[in-house]
């Protein structure tokens, strides 16, 4: 168990580092995907199948693809914009990541999981998960669903084609 | 190797954007996306031969299209000016190699006009029969290719070829060659049709409507085909007339113009047939007009095979060797399956034409490709090209 | 109803799928080298030279008049006249070709040489399996490869060959008649001459 | 039963005789090998079958040169593919160009691991098996993108972007139409789903109105997901040469081909499991024939259907494909969910059956009416020329 965990953890971390430091943005996204898969493996090792698979489905199948589309549709997929040293950027970036780290560490320390140090013995049942979603966390679930629907409608609105595509025949060059 | 790399982008292994903006001199488009230049052809599976379309895309929408041809240019007109009148006849086979019969006819017609040769009645009937048979096989193959361009994996094309085979068999047993018939002569035809051949032609004609019904069952109501072709590549009447478009392409726009009626060359005024007209001028109309034309061709064939008289198949005084038309000029034109095919000849009294000019229907129908493709997607550009019905042998000459 | 046209089309392909097993009208393909569609009688491909009798060199009908060479649109025929004359089927003395080459890589099989030939000597073959590994020498056919017997001609184009034979027979008859007429004329002339001079026995 | 027991016996004997440390690996390999070899063989057979059947549909013989009736054609193809030169474009991203076909094959093959081939024959018994299936299927998009992007070819990139857009869009109706079965079976585990359809043919889910509609929707979405005609837009040869595979040659191309076929088999096996009773025989009397046989028989029927469709249909345009996904597939799948819900709520009896049929029929009628009233679905009539010709 521990060796497998070590391998996954190392891969995840290494690919995360690579995702930040590689020069080619598409490579970065692909490395990020590897680290997503590593996270899913960690979930699986915690006997939480559903979450692991959902992680793969959502992050690999959707989020990574979304990032790739965003990358390719904007200009300069290959260009590197951190060649110059910009102290302000580093400062702000560092602050934000520190804050994020603080939030994460804080919430982990407060959660009851931290007391449970031994291996997880209770196998999570998909049914339990579903029931807790529908009974216990119904309101957040519905709020989330509403949010996603709004996002979807917004996306559809943005993607609506203009009434008439504004293409006119251009003057020919040779005639 | 691949035409996508034809644009000379200096892609280094790591650096450099993948798609260089080749149109930076133009105003940026409305939604701020970059235009992409794709060079489709000359080695592209959908260009019906060696033909290139330099397409400029915005997303997948065509904003500029430049047809580039000439890859198959072989100096047809100049060769014809250096050879005897008869010697050009086999070269006309190779213009639109699907319809050597109509090419022969158009050339023979103009030489007959030039020299004032009479054509016997039986020869006229034979000409009508062979021309309508080649119209059948041209249209059915064109539809096969068109649906192939829509991605139907060749099934309709194979059916079309199956039927075309029967017509080519007829041509072979009549003239000796399947495609390069070289059949018409000035003042008639090279050899006579036998009663057995006429019976066979009758059988083929009678079997054709059943095949057409099957073909239409496969295609005409197919939702995928409808949505691919309706409203795609629409061409207006005015533009079509202004650009000199002829043939099914013109009739699909609704213009009532068929040389078989307008000129009534040969003996076409003896036959009872109708001219189908479209109203949208889009790819689907072009497809349907061709289907309907085939049905009318079958009607003509039935009448011609029924009525063919006995007599000479070639004018008895027609000369093969030493043929010298008098000085003058003539333009003979016929309704070839692809449109108006004309030959313009100037004679200086020598055995060779002084000037030999072809009016190729596919070349002239192709000139408005850009106007039809603007605002459509790449996939549409492919089928619009397919619906124009070009043969590169005729376009490039 | 959406999907109706698609179902109709699928029924059509299904009919062809099953039809290809039992209906020869639908499965028109043949497996080529093993199985061949019988050639049409009129089928033509490249020209050949007809010879009469068994010996191709003496029976060659060609008199190297070079009309085909002149009329050939792609100019793929090359003829050199022989220096000596030989008697043809009519007994006339004619040149025979020393060299008769056809470059079948250039020939487009248009049959114009056949049509213009006044001596019925060049005709169209229907053999099409000409694939060669050497495209220059291999596809340049010489006299000896081009010469094929009248029997072979009868085999591939029976109707046309019979017609040709009839034409030649007619020509021979014409020639004989002409000869006879000439001989008669000669005889008459001689007779007239001899009548006026002295009487001598007529020699044929 | 006897067949499955035999397989299990063989495996346990083999595993128990191995040293302790190797047992888990050996066990995994013993599960994977038969599956992979069976589908590998099936791939070879189906490539031949497809070409033969397409040939027959097009009134040709299809391959018939290699061996009797051409049965060694796949071998010849394999040798050809293996000995062909492997060409990688100079500007390509070599590592990604190399990894893409492998990743695609991996994702396709992983899907096979959760399919129940018999009552006791499941390679991995996941509780959320179907989620696993769709999750690894989602990773295929990434592989396609890698292939298209790494080739540095416009056609390849366009093809891969089209493929991704198409796969992402059709994953929604795909999953939604499978959800109705999951609702009825009350589980996410595929072997449970198969078990819930035991008995005769009548207890298969396709025998219910929602099941039929779900099955049709699932199959259409499958066609799109595995890029088969009429949804083979990413590889539209008349537009994009070969899409993301344009710059691949030799063995890598063969791997793409293999991956595509394996993905198709996996999807067909899933369809069979979800809607066609999985490994159950159509009649209980036929239960003496082992379960894997039935599953493969159903799979083959679906594959033949796909080939038949491929031989018939032209290809949709990319935007029409999206339109079809969002305007027909998605609403239909959602309505199908409602109809399934009615069926379950009304006690799975004839009343629920009727109501479900009614809902589906009404929805289908309304949707198809709406779709066929669109401007590009018109039935046109044609006139014939009367009167004088247009002046020349």
PDB file of N, CA, C and O in Angstrom, chain D residues 1 4 116 118-122 125 185 187 189-200 203-205 272-274 277-280:
ATOM      1  N   UNK D   1     -22.870 -22.129 -17.111  1.00  0.00           N
ATOM      2  CA  UNK D   1     -22.211 -22.196 -15.811  1.00  0.00           C
ATOM      3  C   UNK D   1     -20.920 -22.995 -15.863  1.00  0.00           C
ATOM      4  O   UNK D   1     -19.882 -22.560 -15.394  1.00  0.00           O
ATOM      5  N   UNK D   4     -17.910 -21.136 -17.156  1.00  0.00           N
ATOM      6  CA  UNK D   4     -17.334 -20.139 -16.258  1.00  0.00           C
ATOM      7  C   UNK D   4     -16.578 -20.809 -15.128  1.00  0.00           C
ATOM      8  O   UNK D   4     -15.470 -20.399 -14.777  1.00  0.00           O
ATOM      9  N   UNK D 116     -19.155  -7.293 -17.679  1.00  0.00           N
ATOM     10  CA  UNK D 116     -19.360  -8.666 -17.217  1.00  0.00           C
ATOM     11  C   UNK D 116     -19.543  -9.621 -18.397  1.00  0.00           C
ATOM     12  O   UNK D 116     -20.456  -9.459 -19.190  1.00  0.00           O
ATOM     13  N   UNK D 118     -19.743 -12.916 -17.963  1.00  0.00           N
ATOM     14  CA  UNK D 118     -20.538 -14.033 -17.483  1.00  0.00           C
ATOM     15  C   UNK D 118     -20.902 -13.721 -16.052  1.00  0.00           C
ATOM     16  O   UNK D 118     -20.455 -12.703 -15.502  1.00  0.00           O
ATOM     17  N   UNK D 119     -21.664 -14.584 -15.454  1.00  0.00           N
ATOM     18  CA  UNK D 119     -22.115 -14.257 -14.101  1.00  0.00           C
ATOM     19  C   UNK D 119     -20.937 -14.069 -13.154  1.00  0.00           C
ATOM     20  O   UNK D 119     -20.952 -13.223 -12.283  1.00  0.00           O
ATOM     21  N   UNK D 120     -19.900 -14.906 -13.389  1.00  0.00           N
ATOM     22  CA  UNK D 120     -18.745 -14.801 -12.508  1.00  0.00           C
ATOM     23  C   UNK D 120     -17.536 -14.242 -13.237  1.00  0.00           C
ATOM     24  O   UNK D 120     -16.442 -14.245 -12.689  1.00  0.00           O
ATOM     25  N   UNK D 121     -17.738 -13.859 -14.463  1.00  0.00           N
ATOM     26  CA  UNK D 121     -16.575 -13.436 -15.256  1.00  0.00           C
ATOM     27  C   UNK D 121     -16.552 -11.920 -15.415  1.00  0.00           C
ATOM     28  O   UNK D 121     -17.045 -11.364 -16.380  1.00  0.00           O
ATOM     29  N   UNK D 122     -16.006 -11.246 -14.397  1.00  0.00           N
ATOM     30  CA  UNK D 122     -15.794  -9.813 -14.514  1.00  0.00           C
ATOM     31  C   UNK D 122     -14.349  -9.574 -14.122  1.00  0.00           C
ATOM     32  O   UNK D 122     -13.910 -10.058 -13.086  1.00  0.00           O
ATOM     33  N   UNK D 125     -14.449  -5.978 -10.494  1.00  0.00           N
ATOM     34  CA  UNK D 125     -15.828  -5.779 -10.060  1.00  0.00           C
ATOM     35  C   UNK D 125     -15.920  -4.449  -9.320  1.00  0.00           C
ATOM     36  O   UNK D 125     -15.776  -4.394  -8.110  1.00  0.00           O
ATOM     37  N   UNK D 185     -32.274  -0.378 -12.680  1.00  0.00           N
ATOM     38  CA  UNK D 185     -31.560  -1.441 -11.987  1.00  0.00           C
ATOM     39  C   UNK D 185     -31.173  -1.018 -10.576  1.00  0.00           C
ATOM     40  O   UNK D 185     -30.908  -1.858  -9.733  1.00  0.00           O
ATOM     41  N   UNK D 187     -28.480   0.528  -9.560  1.00  0.00           N
ATOM     42  CA  UNK D 187     -27.080   0.290  -9.223  1.00  0.00           C
ATOM     43  C   UNK D 187     -26.184   0.905 -10.286  1.00  0.00           C
ATOM     44  O   UNK D 187     -26.614   1.170 -11.398  1.00  0.00           O
ATOM     45  N   UNK D 189     -23.237  -0.664 -10.764  1.00  0.00           N
ATOM     46  CA  UNK D 189     -22.317  -1.744 -11.089  1.00  0.00           C
ATOM     47  C   UNK D 189     -22.853  -2.518 -12.280  1.00  0.00           C
ATOM     48  O   UNK D 189     -24.023  -2.876 -12.339  1.00  0.00           O
ATOM     49  N   UNK D 190     -21.978  -2.768 -13.241  1.00  0.00           N
ATOM     50  CA  UNK D 190     -22.465  -3.353 -14.483  1.00  0.00           C
ATOM     51  C   UNK D 190     -22.910  -4.790 -14.311  1.00  0.00           C
ATOM     52  O   UNK D 190     -23.836  -5.238 -14.969  1.00  0.00           O
ATOM     53  N   UNK D 191     -22.247  -5.549 -13.415  1.00  0.00           N
ATOM     54  CA  UNK D 191     -22.703  -6.931 -13.291  1.00  0.00           C
ATOM     55  C   UNK D 191     -24.052  -7.004 -12.589  1.00  0.00           C
ATOM     56  O   UNK D 191     -24.856  -7.898 -12.863  1.00  0.00           O
ATOM     57  N   UNK D 192     -24.323  -6.013 -11.722  1.00  0.00           N
ATOM     58  CA  UNK D 192     -25.660  -5.958 -11.122  1.00  0.00           C
ATOM     59  C   UNK D 192     -26.704  -5.654 -12.192  1.00  0.00           C
ATOM     60  O   UNK D 192     -27.794  -6.218 -12.216  1.00  0.00           O
ATOM     61  N   UNK D 193     -26.355  -4.725 -13.100  1.00  0.00           N
ATOM     62  CA  UNK D 193     -27.272  -4.373 -14.183  1.00  0.00           C
ATOM     63  C   UNK D 193     -27.582  -5.603 -15.008  1.00  0.00           C
ATOM     64  O   UNK D 193     -28.736  -5.900 -15.341  1.00  0.00           O
ATOM     65  N   UNK D 194     -26.533  -6.368 -15.322  1.00  0.00           N
ATOM     66  CA  UNK D 194     -26.758  -7.562 -16.135  1.00  0.00           C
ATOM     67  C   UNK D 194     -27.612  -8.559 -15.378  1.00  0.00           C
ATOM     68  O   UNK D 194     -28.518  -9.186 -15.939  1.00  0.00           O
ATOM     69  N   UNK D 195     -27.320  -8.700 -14.099  1.00  0.00           N
ATOM     70  CA  UNK D 195     -28.077  -9.669 -13.304  1.00  0.00           C
ATOM     71  C   UNK D 195     -29.554  -9.309 -13.253  1.00  0.00           C
ATOM     72  O   UNK D 195     -30.420 -10.176 -13.226  1.00  0.00           O
ATOM     73  N   UNK D 196     -29.854  -8.009 -13.232  1.00  0.00           N
ATOM     74  CA  UNK D 196     -31.242  -7.598 -13.096  1.00  0.00           C
ATOM     75  C   UNK D 196     -32.047  -7.918 -14.349  1.00  0.00           C
ATOM     76  O   UNK D 196     -33.258  -7.766 -14.343  1.00  0.00           O
ATOM     77  N   UNK D 197     -31.377  -8.348 -15.418  1.00  0.00           N
ATOM     78  CA  UNK D 197     -32.116  -8.672 -16.643  1.00  0.00           C
ATOM     79  C   UNK D 197     -32.159 -10.171 -16.893  1.00  0.00           C
ATOM     80  O   UNK D 197     -32.337 -10.610 -18.020  1.00  0.00           O
ATOM     81  N   UNK D 198     -31.970 -10.977 -15.837  1.00  0.00           N
ATOM     82  CA  UNK D 198     -31.968 -12.420 -16.054  1.00  0.00           C
ATOM     83  C   UNK D 198     -33.374 -12.873 -16.429  1.00  0.00           C
ATOM     84  O   UNK D 198     -34.346 -12.127 -16.322  1.00  0.00           O
ATOM     85  N   UNK D 199     -33.445 -14.116 -16.872  1.00  0.00           N
ATOM     86  CA  UNK D 199     -34.734 -14.621 -17.337  1.00  0.00           C
ATOM     87  C   UNK D 199     -34.753 -14.623 -18.846  1.00  0.00           C
ATOM     88  O   UNK D 199     -33.710 -14.728 -19.485  1.00  0.00           O
ATOM     89  N   UNK D 200     -35.927 -14.471 -19.404  1.00  0.00           N
ATOM     90  CA  UNK D 200     -36.019 -14.557 -20.858  1.00  0.00           C
ATOM     91  C   UNK D 200     -35.767 -13.191 -21.481  1.00  0.00           C
ATOM     92  O   UNK D 200     -35.445 -12.217 -20.806  1.00  0.00           O
ATOM     93  N   UNK D 203     -37.346  -9.830 -20.223  1.00  0.00           N
ATOM     94  CA  UNK D 203     -36.900  -9.015 -19.092  1.00  0.00           C
ATOM     95  C   UNK D 203     -35.711  -8.147 -19.473  1.00  0.00           C
ATOM     96  O   UNK D 203     -35.164  -7.466 -18.618  1.00  0.00           O
ATOM     97  N   UNK D 204     -35.308  -8.165 -20.726  1.00  0.00           N
ATOM     98  CA  UNK D 204     -34.274  -7.218 -21.139  1.00  0.00           C
ATOM     99  C   UNK D 204     -34.868  -5.820 -21.168  1.00  0.00           C
ATOM    100  O   UNK D 204     -36.065  -5.648 -21.432  1.00  0.00           O
ATOM    101  N   UNK D 205     -33.995  -4.852 -20.933  1.00  0.00           N
ATOM    102  CA  UNK D 205     -34.532  -3.487 -20.850  1.00  0.00           C
ATOM    103  C   UNK D 205     -34.986  -2.946 -22.196  1.00  0.00           C
ATOM    104  O   UNK D 205     -35.778  -2.022 -22.263  1.00  0.00           O
ATOM    105  N   UNK D 272     -24.861  -3.935 -25.028  1.00  0.00           N
ATOM    106  CA  UNK D 272     -25.453  -5.253 -24.822  1.00  0.00           C
ATOM    107  C   UNK D 272     -25.726  -5.492 -23.354  1.00  0.00           C
ATOM    108  O   UNK D 272     -26.771  -6.032 -22.978  1.00  0.00           O
ATOM    109  N   UNK D 273     -24.791  -5.051 -22.504  1.00  0.00           N
ATOM    110  CA  UNK D 273     -24.978  -5.266 -21.074  1.00  0.00           C
ATOM    111  C   UNK D 273     -26.133  -4.427 -20.536  1.00  0.00           C
ATOM    112  O   UNK D 273     -26.924  -4.892 -19.723  1.00  0.00           O
ATOM    113  N   UNK D 274     -26.207  -3.192 -21.005  1.00  0.00           N
ATOM    114  CA  UNK D 274     -27.215  -2.296 -20.433  1.00  0.00           C
ATOM    115  C   UNK D 274     -28.613  -2.642 -20.936  1.00  0.00           C
ATOM    116  O   UNK D 274     -29.569  -2.667 -20.167  1.00  0.00           O
ATOM    117  N   UNK D 277     -29.527  -7.392 -22.107  1.00  0.00           N
ATOM    118  CA  UNK D 277     -29.435  -8.524 -21.193  1.00  0.00           C
ATOM    119  C   UNK D 277     -28.050  -9.083 -20.996  1.00  0.00           C
ATOM    120  O   UNK D 277     -27.902 -10.147 -20.415  1.00  0.00           O
ATOM    121  N   UNK D 278     -27.023  -8.399 -21.471  1.00  0.00           N
ATOM    122  CA  UNK D 278     -25.660  -8.837 -21.213  1.00  0.00           C
ATOM    123  C   UNK D 278     -25.410 -10.262 -21.640  1.00  0.00           C
ATOM    124  O   UNK D 278     -25.664 -10.635 -22.783  1.00  0.00           O
ATOM    125  N   UNK D 279     -24.932 -11.056 -20.700  1.00  0.00           N
ATOM    126  CA  UNK D 279     -24.558 -12.431 -21.036  1.00  0.00           C
ATOM    127  C   UNK D 279     -25.729 -13.393 -20.965  1.00  0.00           C
ATOM    128  O   UNK D 279     -25.540 -14.599 -21.050  1.00  0.00           O
ATOM    129  N   UNK D 280     -26.938 -12.885 -20.763  1.00  0.00           N
ATOM    130  CA  UNK D 280     -28.072 -13.807 -20.636  1.00  0.00           C
ATOM    131  C   UNK D 280     -28.548 -14.267 -21.998  1.00  0.00           C
ATOM    132  O   UNK D 280     -28.599 -13.489 -22.948  1.00  0.00           O
TER     133      UNK D 280
END
